[in-house]
mmCIF file of C-alpha atoms and ligand atoms in Angstrom:
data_model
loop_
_atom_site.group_PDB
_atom_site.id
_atom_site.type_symbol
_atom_site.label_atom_id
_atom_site.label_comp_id
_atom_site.label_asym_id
_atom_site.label_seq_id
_atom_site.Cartn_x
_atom_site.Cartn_y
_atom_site.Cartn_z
ATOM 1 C CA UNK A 1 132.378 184.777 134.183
ATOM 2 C CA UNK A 2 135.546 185.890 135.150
ATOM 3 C CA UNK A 3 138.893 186.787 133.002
ATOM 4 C CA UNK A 4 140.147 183.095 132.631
ATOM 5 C CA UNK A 5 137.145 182.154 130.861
ATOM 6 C CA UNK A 6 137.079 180.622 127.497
ATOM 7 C CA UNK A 7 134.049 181.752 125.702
ATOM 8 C CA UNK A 8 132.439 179.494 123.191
ATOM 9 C CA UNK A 9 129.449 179.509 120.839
ATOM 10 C CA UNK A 10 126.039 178.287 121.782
ATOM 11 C CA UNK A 11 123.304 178.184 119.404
ATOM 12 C CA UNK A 12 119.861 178.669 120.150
ATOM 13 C CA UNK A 13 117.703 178.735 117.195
ATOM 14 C CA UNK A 14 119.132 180.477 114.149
ATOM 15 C CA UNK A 15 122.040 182.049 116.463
ATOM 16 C CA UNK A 16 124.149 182.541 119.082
ATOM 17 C CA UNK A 17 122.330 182.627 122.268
ATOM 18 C CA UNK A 18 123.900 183.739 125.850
ATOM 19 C CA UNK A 19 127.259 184.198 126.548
ATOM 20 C CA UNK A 20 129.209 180.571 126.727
ATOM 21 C CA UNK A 21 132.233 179.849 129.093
ATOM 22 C CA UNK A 22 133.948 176.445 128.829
ATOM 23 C CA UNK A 23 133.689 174.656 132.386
ATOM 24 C CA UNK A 24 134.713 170.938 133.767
ATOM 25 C CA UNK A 25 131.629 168.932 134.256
ATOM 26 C CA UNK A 26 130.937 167.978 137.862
ATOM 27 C CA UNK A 27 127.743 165.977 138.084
ATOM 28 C CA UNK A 28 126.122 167.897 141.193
ATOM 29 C CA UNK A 29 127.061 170.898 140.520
ATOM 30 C CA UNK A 30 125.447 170.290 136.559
ATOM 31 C CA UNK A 31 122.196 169.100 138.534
ATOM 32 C CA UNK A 32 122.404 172.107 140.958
ATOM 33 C CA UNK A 33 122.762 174.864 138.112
ATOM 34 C CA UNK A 34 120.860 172.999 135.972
ATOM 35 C CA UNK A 35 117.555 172.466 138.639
ATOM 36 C CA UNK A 36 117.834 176.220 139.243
ATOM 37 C CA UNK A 37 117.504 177.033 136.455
ATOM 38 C CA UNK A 38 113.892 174.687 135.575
ATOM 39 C CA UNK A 39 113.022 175.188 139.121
ATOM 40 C CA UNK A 40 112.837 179.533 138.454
ATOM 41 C CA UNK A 41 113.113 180.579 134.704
ATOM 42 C CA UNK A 42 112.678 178.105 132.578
ATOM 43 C CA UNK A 43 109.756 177.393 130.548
ATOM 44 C CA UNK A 44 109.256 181.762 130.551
ATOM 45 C CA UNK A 45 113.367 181.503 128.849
ATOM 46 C CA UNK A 46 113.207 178.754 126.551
ATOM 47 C CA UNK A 47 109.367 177.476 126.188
ATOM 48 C CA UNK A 48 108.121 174.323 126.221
ATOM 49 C CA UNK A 49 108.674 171.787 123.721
ATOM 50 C CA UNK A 50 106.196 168.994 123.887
ATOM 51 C CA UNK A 51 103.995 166.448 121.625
ATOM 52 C CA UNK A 52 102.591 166.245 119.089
ATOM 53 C CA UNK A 53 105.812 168.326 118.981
ATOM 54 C CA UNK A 54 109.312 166.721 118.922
ATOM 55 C CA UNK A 55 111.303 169.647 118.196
ATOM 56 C CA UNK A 56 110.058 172.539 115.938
ATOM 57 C CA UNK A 57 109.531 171.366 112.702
ATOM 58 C CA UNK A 58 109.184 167.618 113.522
ATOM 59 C CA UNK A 59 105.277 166.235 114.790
ATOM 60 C CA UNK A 60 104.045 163.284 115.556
ATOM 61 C CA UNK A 61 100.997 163.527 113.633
ATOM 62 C CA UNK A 62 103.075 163.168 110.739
ATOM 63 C CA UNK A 63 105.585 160.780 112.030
ATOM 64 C CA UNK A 64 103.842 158.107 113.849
ATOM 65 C CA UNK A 65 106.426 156.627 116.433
ATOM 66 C CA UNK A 66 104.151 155.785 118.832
ATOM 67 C CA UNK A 67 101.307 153.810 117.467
ATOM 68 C CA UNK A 68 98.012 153.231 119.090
ATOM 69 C CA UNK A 69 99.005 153.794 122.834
ATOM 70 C CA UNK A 70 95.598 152.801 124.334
ATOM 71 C CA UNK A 71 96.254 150.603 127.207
ATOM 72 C CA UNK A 72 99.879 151.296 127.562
ATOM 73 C CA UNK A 73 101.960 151.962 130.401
ATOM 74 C CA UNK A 74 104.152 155.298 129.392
ATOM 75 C CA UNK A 75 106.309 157.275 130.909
ATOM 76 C CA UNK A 76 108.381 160.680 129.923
ATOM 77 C CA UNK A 77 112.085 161.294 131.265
ATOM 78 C CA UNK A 78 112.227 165.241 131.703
ATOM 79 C CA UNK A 79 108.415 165.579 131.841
ATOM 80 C CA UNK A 80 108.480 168.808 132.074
ATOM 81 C CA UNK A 81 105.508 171.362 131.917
ATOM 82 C CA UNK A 82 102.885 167.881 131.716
ATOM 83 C CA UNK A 83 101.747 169.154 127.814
ATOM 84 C CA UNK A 84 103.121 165.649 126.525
ATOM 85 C CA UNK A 85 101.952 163.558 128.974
ATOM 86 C CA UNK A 86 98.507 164.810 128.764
ATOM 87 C CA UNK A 87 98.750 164.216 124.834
ATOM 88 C CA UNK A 88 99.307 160.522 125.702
ATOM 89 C CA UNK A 89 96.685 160.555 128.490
ATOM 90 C CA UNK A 90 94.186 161.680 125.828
ATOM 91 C CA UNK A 91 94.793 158.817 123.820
ATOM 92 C CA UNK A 92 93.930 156.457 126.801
ATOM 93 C CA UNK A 93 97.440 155.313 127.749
ATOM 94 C CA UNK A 94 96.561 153.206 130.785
ATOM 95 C CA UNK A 95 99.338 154.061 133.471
ATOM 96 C CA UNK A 96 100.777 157.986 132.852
ATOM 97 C CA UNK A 97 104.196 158.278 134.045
ATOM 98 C CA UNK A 98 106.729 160.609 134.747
ATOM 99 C CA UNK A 99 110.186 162.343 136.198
ATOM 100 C CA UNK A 100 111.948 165.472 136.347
ATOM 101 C CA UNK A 101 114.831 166.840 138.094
ATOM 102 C CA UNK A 102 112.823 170.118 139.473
ATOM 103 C CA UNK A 103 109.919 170.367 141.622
ATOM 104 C CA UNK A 104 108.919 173.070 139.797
ATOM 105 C CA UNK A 105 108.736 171.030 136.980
ATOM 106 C CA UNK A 106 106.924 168.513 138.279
ATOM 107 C CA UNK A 107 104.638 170.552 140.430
ATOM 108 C CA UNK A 108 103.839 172.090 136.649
ATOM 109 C CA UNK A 109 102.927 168.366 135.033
ATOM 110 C CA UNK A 110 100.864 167.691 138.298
ATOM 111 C CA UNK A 111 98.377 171.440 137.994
ATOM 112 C CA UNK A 112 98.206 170.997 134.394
ATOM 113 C CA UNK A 113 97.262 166.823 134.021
ATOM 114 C CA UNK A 114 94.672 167.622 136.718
ATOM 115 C CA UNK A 115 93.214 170.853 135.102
ATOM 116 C CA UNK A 116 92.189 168.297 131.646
ATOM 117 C CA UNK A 117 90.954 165.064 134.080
ATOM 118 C CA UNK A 118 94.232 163.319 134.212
ATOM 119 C CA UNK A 119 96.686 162.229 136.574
ATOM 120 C CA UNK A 120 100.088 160.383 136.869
ATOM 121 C CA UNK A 121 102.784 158.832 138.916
ATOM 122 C CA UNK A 122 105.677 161.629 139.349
ATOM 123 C CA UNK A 123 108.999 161.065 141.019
ATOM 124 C CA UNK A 124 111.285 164.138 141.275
ATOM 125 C CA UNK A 125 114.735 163.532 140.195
ATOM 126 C CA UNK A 126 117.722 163.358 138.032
ATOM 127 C CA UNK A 127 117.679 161.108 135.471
ATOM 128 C CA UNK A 128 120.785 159.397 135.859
ATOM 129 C CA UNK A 129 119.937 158.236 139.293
ATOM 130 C CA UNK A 130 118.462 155.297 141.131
ATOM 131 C CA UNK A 131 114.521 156.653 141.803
ATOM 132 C CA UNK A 132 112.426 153.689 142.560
ATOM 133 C CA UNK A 133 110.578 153.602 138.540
ATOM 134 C CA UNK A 134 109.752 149.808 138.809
ATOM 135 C CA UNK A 135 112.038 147.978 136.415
ATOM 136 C CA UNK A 136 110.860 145.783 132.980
ATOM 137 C CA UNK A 137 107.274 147.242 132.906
ATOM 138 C CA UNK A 138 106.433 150.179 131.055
ATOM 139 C CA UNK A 139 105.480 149.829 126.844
ATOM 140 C CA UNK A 140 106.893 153.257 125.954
ATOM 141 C CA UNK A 141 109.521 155.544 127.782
ATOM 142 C CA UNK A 142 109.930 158.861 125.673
ATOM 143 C CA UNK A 143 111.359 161.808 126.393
ATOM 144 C CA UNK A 144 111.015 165.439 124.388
ATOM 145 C CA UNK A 145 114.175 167.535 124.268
ATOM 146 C CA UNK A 146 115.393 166.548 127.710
ATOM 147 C CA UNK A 147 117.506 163.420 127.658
ATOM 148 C CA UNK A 148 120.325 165.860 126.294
ATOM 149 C CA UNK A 149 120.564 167.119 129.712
ATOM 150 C CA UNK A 150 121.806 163.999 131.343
ATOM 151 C CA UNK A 151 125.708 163.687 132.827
ATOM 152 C CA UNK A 152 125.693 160.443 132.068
ATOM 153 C CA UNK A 153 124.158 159.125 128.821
ATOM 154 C CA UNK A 154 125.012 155.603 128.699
ATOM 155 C CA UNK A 155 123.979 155.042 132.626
ATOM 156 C CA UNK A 156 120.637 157.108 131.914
ATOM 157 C CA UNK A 157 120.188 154.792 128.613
ATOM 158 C CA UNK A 158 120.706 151.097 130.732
ATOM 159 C CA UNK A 159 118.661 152.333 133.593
ATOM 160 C CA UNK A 160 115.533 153.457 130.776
ATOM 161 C CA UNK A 161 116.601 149.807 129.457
ATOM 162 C CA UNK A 162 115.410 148.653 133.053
ATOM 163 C CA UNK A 163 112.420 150.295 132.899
ATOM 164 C CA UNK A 164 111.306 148.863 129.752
ATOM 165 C CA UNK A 165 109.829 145.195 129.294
ATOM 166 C CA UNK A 166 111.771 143.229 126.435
ATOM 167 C CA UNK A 167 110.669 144.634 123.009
ATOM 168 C CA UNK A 168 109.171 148.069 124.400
ATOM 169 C CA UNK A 169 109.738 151.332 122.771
ATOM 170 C CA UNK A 170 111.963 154.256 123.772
ATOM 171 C CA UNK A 171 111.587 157.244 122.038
ATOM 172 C CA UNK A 172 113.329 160.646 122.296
ATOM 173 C CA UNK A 173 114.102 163.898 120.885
ATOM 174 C CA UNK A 174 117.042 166.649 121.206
ATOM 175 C CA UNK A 175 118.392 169.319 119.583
ATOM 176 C CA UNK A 176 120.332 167.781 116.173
ATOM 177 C CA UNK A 177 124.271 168.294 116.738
ATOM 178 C CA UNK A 178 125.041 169.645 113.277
ATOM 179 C CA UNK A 179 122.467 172.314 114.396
ATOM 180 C CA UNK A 180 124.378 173.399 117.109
ATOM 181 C CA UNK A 181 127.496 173.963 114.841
ATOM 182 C CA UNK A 182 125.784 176.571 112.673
ATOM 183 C CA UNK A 183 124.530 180.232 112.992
ATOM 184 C CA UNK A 184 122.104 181.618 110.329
ATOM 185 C CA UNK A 185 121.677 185.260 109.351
ATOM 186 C CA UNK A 186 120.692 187.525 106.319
ATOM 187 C CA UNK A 187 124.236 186.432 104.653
ATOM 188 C CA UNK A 188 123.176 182.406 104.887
ATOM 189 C CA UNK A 189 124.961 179.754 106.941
ATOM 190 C CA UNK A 190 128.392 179.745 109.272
ATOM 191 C CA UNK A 191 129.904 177.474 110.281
ATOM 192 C CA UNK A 192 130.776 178.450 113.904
ATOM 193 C CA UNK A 193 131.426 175.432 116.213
ATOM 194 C CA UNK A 194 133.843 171.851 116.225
ATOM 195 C CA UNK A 195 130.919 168.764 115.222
ATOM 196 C CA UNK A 196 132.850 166.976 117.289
ATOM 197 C CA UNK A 197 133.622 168.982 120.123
ATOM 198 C CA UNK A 198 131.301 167.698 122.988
ATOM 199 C CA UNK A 199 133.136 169.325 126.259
ATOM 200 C CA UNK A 200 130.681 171.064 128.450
ATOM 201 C CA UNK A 201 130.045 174.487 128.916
ATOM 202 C CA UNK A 202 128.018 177.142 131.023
ATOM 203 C CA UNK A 203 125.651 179.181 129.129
ATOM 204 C CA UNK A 204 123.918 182.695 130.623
ATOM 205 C CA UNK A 205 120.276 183.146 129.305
ATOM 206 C CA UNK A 206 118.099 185.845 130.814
ATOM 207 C CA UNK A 207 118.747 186.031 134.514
ATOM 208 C CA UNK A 208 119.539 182.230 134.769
ATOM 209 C CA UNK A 209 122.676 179.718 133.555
ATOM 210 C CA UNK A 210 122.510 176.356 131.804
ATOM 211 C CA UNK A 211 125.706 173.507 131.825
ATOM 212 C CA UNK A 212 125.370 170.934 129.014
ATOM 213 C CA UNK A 213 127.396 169.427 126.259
ATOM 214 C CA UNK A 214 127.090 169.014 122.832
ATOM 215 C CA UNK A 215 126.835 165.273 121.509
ATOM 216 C CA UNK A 216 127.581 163.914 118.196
ATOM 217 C CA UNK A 217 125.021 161.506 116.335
ATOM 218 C CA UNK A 218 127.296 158.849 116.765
ATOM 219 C CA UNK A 219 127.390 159.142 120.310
ATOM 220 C CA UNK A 220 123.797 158.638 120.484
ATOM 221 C CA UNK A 221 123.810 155.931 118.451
ATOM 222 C CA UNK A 222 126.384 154.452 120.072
ATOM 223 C CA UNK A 223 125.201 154.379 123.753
ATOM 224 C CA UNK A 224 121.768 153.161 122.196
ATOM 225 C CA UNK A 225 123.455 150.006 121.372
ATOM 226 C CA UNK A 226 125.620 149.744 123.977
ATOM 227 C CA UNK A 227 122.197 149.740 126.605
ATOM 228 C CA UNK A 228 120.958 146.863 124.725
ATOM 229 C CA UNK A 229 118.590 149.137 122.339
ATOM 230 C CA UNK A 230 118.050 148.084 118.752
ATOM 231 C CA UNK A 231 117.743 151.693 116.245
ATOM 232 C CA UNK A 232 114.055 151.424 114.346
ATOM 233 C CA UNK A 233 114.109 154.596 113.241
ATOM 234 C CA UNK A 234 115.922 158.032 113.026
ATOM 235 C CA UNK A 235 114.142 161.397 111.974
ATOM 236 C CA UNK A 236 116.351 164.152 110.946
ATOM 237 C CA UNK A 237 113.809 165.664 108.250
ATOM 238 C CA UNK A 238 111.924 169.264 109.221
ATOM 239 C CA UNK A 239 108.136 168.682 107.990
ATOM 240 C CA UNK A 240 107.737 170.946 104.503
ATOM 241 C CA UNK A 241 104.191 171.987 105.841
ATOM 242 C CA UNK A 242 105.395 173.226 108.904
ATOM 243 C CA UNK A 243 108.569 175.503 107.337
ATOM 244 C CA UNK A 244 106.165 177.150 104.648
ATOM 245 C CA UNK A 245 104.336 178.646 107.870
ATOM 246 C CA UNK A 246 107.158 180.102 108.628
ATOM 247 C CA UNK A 247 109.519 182.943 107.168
ATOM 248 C CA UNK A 248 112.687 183.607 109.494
ATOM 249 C CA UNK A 249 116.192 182.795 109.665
ATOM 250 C CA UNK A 250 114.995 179.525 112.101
ATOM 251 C CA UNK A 251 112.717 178.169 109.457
ATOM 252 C CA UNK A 252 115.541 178.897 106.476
ATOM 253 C CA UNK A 253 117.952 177.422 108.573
ATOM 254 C CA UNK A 254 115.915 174.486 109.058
ATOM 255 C CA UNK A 255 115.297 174.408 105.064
ATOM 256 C CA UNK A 256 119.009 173.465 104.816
ATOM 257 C CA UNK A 257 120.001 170.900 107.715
ATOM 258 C CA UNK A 258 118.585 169.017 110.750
ATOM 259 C CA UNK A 259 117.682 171.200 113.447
ATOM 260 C CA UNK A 260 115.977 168.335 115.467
ATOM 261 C CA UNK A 261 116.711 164.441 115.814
ATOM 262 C CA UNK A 262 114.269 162.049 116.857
ATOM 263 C CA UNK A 263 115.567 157.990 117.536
ATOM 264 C CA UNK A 264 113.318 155.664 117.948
ATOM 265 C CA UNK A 265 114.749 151.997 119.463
ATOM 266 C CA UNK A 266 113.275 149.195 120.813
ATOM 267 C CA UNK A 267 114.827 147.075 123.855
ATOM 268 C CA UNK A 268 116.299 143.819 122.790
HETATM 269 C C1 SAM B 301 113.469 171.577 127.605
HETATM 270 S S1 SAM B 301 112.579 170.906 128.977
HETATM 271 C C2 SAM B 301 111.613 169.725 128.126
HETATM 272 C C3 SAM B 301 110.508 169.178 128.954
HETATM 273 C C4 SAM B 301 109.157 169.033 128.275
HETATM 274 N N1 SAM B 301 109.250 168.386 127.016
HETATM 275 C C5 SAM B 301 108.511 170.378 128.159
HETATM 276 O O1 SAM B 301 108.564 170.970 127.091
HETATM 277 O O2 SAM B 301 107.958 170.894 129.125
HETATM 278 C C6 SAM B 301 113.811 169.927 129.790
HETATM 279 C C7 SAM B 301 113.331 169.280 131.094
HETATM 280 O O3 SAM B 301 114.359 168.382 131.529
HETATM 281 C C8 SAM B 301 114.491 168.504 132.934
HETATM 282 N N2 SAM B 301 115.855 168.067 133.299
HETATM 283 C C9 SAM B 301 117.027 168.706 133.109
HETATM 284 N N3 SAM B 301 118.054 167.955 133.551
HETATM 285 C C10 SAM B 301 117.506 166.800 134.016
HETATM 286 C C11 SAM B 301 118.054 165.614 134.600
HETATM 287 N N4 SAM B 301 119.373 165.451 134.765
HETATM 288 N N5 SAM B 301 117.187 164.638 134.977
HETATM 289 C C12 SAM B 301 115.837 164.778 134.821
HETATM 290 N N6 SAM B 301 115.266 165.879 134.264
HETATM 291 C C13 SAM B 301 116.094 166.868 133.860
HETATM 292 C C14 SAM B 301 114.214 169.974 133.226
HETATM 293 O O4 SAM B 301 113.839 170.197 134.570
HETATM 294 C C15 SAM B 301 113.114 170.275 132.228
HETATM 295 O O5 SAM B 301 111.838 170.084 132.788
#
């Protein structure tokens, strides 16, 4: 990051996280940095999130998005380390499902469906590209704390559209945007970053980078709509059971605001 930089805030968490730099957003170079990064360090930097998870203080056991998913063709956008998909395999989906931009990523779904019995369909790549997912016939697309990524949020939301049959679910997570604005520390809450500010920026952590953007609620909503999706539900609530385990800035944080958003739609 050189001397022309503008640094920003990122939050990770209760705080800042990495160092920031404001950049232009080219689509393949995104994918490049961002396919690195998931492809070497990722899951050891940042974890994995994944159901009954959708975030850290949100679960499905208490939520109940999905319904009964016996018999039902599912797949996950950004499927990661393969800890959701086997949570849906478990509960006899039919047809398992699912994509990822790194090989690593999906080499990681493949070991780990296999080592508990299971197996899916898995197509490495971006999410805002053409891949060969057969159009109007999966029940439920969801996607845990990946869909964020995407260049391209209304062209990944109409191509998940095409995917779905008429009236089937899609169901995703991401990091709440109001969440991103705000650090916590021993002196409360501050206020750090513009809500509405969604250019994109470069972010350091450990030996790897990250590029992504910041998107408002509204733009969420918005694109939902706009790919034919009707809104059935929107979760912004941490689960009180889950923050009395837990005594840290993170958890007091999460006492006072979203720190996770789950929307679940249905295609029209
Ligand atoms: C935070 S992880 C979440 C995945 C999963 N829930 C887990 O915890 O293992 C984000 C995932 O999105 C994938 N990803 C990032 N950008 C992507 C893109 N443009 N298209 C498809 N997948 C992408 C990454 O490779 C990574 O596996």
């Amino acid at each position: 990051m050189d001397n022309h930089s503008v640094y920003r805030t990122n939050v990770i968490g209760a705080g800042e996280a990495g160092v920031a730099v404001s950049v232009d957003m080219e689509k393949n170079v995104v994918h490049q940095t961002n396919s690195l990064f998931w492809n070497t360090i990722g899951n050891d930097v940042l974890g994995a999130t994944s159901l009954p998870l959708y975030g850290a203080f949100v679960s499905e056991e208490k939520c109940q998005l999905f319904g009964d998913v016996s018999g039902k063709r599912i797949l996950e956008i950004g499927c990661g380390s393969g800890q959701s998909l086997q949570y849906v395999g478990e509960r006899h989906a039919s047809e398992l499902w699912g994509m990822d931009i790194s090989e690593n990523q999906i080499e990681k779904t493949r070991q780990h469906l296999s080592a508990h019995g299971l197996s899916a369909q898995l197509i490495c790549s971006p999410m805002e590209d053409t891949c060969g997912l057969p159009e109007d016939y999966f029940d439920i697309v969801y996607s845990i704390y990946a869909i964020g990524w995407t260049t391209d949020l209304e062209g990944t939301f109409s191509r998940i559209a095409s995917y779905l049959k008429k009236d089937a679910l899609f169901i995703f997570s991401w990091s709440h945007p109001i969440h991103k604005c705000v650090v916590a520390d021993k002196n409360g809450l501050t206020f750090k970053k513009n809500y509405f500010d969604e250019s994109w920026y470069s972010v350091s952590l450990g030996e790897g980078t990250l590029t992504l953007s910041d998107r408002k609620l509204s733009t969420y909503v918005n694109a939902l709509a706009q790919a034919g999706f009707v809104i059935e539900q929107l979760v912004e609530q941490s689960d009180e059971e889950m923050l009395q385990s837990r005594n840290n800035d993170f958890a007091n944080k999460a006492r006072m605001l979203p720190v996770t958003f789950v929307l679940k739609a249905r295609k029209r």
